[in-house]
Short mmCIF file of C-alpha atoms in Angstrom, two decimals:
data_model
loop_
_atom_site.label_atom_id
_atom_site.label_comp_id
_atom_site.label_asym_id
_atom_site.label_seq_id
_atom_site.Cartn_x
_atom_site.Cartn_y
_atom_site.Cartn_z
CA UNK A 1 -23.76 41.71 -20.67
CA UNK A 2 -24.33 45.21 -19.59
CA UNK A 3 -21.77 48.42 -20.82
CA UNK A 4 -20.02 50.16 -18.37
CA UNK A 5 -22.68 53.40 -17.68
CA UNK A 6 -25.85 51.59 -19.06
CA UNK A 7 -27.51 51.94 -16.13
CA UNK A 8 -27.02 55.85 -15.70
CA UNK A 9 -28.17 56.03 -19.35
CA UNK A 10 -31.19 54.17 -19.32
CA UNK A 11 -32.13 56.61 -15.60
CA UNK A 12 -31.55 59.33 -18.29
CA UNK A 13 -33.36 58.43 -20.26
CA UNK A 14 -36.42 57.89 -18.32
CA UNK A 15 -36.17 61.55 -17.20
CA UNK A 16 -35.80 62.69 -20.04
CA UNK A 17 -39.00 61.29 -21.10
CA UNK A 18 -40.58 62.61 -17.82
CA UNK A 19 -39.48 66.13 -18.12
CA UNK A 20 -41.24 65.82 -21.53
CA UNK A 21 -44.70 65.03 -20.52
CA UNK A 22 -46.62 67.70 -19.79
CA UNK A 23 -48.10 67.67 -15.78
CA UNK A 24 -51.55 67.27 -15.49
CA UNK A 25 -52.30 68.51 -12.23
CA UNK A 26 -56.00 66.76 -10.09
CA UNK A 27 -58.15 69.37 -10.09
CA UNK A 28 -59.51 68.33 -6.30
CA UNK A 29 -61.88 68.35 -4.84
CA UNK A 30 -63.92 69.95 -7.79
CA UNK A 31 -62.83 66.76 -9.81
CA UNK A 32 -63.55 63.55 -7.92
CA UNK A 33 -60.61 61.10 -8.54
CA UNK A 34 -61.35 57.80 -9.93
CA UNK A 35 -60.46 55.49 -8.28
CA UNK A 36 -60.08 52.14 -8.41
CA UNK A 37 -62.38 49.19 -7.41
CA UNK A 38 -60.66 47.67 -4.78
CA UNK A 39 -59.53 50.90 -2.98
CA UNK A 40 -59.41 51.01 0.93
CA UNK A 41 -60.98 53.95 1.62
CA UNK A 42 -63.04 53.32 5.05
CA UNK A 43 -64.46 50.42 6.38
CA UNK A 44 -68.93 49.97 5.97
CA UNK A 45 -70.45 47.99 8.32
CA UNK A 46 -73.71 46.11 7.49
CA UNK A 47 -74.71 45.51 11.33
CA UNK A 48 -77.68 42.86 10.69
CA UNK A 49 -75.00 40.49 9.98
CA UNK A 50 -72.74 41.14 13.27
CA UNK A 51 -73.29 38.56 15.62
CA UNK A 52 -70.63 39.96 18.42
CA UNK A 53 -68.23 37.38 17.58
CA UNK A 54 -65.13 39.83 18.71
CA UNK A 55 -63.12 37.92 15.99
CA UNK A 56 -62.31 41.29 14.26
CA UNK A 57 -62.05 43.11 17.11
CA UNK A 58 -59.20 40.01 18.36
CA UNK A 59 -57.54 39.78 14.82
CA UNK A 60 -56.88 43.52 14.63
CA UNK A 61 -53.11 44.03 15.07
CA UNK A 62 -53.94 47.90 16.51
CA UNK A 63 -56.44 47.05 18.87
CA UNK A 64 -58.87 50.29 17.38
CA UNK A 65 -62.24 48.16 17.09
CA UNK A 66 -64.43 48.65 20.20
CA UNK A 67 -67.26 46.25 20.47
CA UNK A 68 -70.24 46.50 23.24
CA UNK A 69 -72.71 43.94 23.59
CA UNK A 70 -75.29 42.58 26.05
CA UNK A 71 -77.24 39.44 26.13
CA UNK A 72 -81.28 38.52 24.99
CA UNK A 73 -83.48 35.88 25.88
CA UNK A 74 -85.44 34.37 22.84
CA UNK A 75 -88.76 32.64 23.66
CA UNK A 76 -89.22 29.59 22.00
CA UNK A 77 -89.62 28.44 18.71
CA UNK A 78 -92.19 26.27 19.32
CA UNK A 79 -94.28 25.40 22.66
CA UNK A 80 -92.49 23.38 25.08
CA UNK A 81 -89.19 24.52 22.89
CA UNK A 82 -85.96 25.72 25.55
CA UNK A 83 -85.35 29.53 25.60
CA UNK A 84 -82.28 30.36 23.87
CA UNK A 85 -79.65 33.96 24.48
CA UNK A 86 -78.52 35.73 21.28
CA UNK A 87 -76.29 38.86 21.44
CA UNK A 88 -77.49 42.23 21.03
CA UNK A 89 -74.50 44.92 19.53
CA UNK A 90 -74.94 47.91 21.41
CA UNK A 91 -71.55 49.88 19.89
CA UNK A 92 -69.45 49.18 16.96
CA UNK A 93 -66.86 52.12 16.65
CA UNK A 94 -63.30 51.95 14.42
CA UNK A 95 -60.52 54.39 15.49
CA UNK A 96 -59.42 55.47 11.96
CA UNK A 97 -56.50 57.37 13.80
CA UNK A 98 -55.26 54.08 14.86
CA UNK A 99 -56.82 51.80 11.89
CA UNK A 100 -53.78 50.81 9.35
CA UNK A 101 -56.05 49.24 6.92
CA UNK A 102 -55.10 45.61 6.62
CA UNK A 103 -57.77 44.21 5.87
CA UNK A 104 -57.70 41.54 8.50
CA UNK A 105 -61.39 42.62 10.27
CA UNK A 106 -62.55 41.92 7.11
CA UNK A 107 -60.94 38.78 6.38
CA UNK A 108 -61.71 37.09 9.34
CA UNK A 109 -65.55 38.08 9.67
CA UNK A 110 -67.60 34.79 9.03
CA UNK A 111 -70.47 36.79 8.44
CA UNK A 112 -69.93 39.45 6.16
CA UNK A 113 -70.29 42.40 8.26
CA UNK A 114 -67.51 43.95 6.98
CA UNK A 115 -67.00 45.76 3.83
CA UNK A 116 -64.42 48.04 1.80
CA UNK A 117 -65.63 51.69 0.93
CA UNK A 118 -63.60 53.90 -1.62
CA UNK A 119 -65.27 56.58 0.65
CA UNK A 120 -61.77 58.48 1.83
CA UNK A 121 -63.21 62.32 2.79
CA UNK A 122 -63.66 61.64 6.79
CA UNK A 123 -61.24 64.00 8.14
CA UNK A 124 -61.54 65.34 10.92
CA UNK A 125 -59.74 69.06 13.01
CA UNK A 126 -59.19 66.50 16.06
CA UNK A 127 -58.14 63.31 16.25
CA UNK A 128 -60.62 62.33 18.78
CA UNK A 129 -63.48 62.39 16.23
CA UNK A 130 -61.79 59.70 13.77
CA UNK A 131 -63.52 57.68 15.91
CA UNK A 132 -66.38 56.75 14.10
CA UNK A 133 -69.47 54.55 15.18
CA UNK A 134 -71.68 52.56 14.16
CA UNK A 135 -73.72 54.89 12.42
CA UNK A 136 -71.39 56.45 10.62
CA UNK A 137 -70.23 53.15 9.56
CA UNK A 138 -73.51 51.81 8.63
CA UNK A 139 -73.64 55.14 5.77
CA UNK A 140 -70.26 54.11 4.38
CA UNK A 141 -72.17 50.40 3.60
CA UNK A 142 -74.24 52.22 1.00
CA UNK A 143 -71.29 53.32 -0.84
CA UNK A 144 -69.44 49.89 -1.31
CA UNK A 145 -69.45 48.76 -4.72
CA UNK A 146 -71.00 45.66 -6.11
CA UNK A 147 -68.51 42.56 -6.18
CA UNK A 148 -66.80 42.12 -9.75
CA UNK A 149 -69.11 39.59 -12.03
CA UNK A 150 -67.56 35.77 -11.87
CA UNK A 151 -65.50 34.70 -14.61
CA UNK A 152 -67.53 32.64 -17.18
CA UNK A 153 -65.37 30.07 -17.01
CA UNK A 154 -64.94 29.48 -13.04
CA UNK A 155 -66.58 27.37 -11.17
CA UNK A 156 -69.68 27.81 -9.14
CA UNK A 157 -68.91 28.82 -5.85
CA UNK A 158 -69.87 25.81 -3.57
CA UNK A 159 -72.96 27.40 -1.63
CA UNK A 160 -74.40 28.21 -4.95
CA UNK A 161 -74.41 24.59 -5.73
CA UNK A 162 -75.79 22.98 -2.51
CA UNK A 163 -78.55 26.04 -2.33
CA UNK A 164 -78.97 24.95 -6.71
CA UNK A 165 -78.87 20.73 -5.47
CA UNK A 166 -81.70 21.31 -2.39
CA UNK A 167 -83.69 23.56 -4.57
CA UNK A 168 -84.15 21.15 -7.42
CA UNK A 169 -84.72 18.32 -4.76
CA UNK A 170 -87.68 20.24 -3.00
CA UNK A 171 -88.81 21.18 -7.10
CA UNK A 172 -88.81 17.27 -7.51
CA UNK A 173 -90.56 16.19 -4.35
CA UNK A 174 -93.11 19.00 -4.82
CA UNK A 175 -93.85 17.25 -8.19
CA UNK A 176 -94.30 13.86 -6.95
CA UNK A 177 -96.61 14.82 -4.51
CA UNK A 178 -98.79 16.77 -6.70
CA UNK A 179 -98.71 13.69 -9.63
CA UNK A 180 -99.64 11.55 -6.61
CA UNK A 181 -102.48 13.75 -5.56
CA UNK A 182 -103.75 14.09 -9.08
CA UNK A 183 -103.58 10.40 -10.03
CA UNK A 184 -105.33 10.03 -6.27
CA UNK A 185 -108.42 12.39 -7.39
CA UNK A 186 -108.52 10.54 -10.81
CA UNK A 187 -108.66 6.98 -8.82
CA UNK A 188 -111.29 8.18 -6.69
CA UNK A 189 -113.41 9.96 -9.69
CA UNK A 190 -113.35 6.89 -11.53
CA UNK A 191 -114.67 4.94 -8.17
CA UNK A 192 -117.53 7.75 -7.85
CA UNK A 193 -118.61 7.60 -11.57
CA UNK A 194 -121.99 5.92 -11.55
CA UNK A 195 -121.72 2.38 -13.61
CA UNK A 196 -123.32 3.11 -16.96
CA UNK A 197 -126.36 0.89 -18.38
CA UNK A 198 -125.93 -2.23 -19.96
CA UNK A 199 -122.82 -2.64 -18.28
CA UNK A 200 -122.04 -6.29 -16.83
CA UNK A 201 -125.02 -7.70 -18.95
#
């Protein structure tokens, strides 16, 4: 049960506290801020991934990714293999004067292509140039931070697993073949070995 005029006390009393405190005013920009991990400062773009997919560029609610492509022939793999096309990204520019930082370009990229930077100092005198490409975006990929360590007590992620399972498979069939090879050249060492004398008398 709450006292008539508890609630303008209690709003009191937190200013009260405030007023208190003394300000501590950010000393920027010869004091970086620190922020924190996860910020969403610009978006880094680690291009060797990209495979022109256009699902970030369709996913984004703003419409401010521009994608150019064209199309490769691959020779064959092998001789007598079919030739196959692969994409070739020719532009991959963000409109940060459009870009409301969702997240959702980043979600939806199979590939990891996409990447959060805490990087925020990119403006610009005109609003044209927050435009950046694919250049620019490529130097914001050197200042994303390293993923947060697992928890000890989490599972391992799936691919981990499978890559862990096919690993110790190959380990185990590399094995067998060698034992096989070894107790091979002892067979046929013991066949060479020249019968000794006296033997069969």
């Amino acid at each position: 049960m709450s006292f008539p005029g508890s609630g303008l006390a209690k709003g009191l009393a937190v200013t009260l506290r405030t007023m208190t405190k003394r300000s501590v005013t950010a000393q920027y920009p010869d004091v970086q801020p620190d922020l924190p991990p996860r910020t969403r400062g610009v978006i880094g773009l680690f291009e060797e991934n990209c495979t022109v997919c256009m699902l970030c560029a369709r996913e984004c609610p703003d419409w401010c990714i521009y994608i150019d492509s064209h199309k490769e022939t691959v020779p064959p793999a092998v001789p007598g293999g079919r030739e196959r096309s692969r994409n070739v990204l020719d532009r991959f520019a963000i409109d940060f004067a459009l870009c409301m930082y969702c997240g959702i370009c980043i979600e939806v990229c199979p590939f990891d292509a996409l990447f959060w930077s805490p990087e925020f100092e990119y403006a610009e005198t005109d609003i044209h140039e927050l435009t950046h490409e694919r250049d620019k975006l490529r130097e914001w990929m050197w200042t994303v931070p390293e993923p947060p360590a697992l928890d000890p007590a989490a599972e391992e992620p799936k691919e981990l697993a499978a890559a862990r399972k096919a690993a110790d498979k190959l380990a185990a069939q590399q094995q067998a073949e060698a034992e096989a090879a070894q107790a091979s050249e002892q067979e046929t060492a013991d066949q060479d070995r020249p019968d000794t004398p006296g033997e069969g008398t």
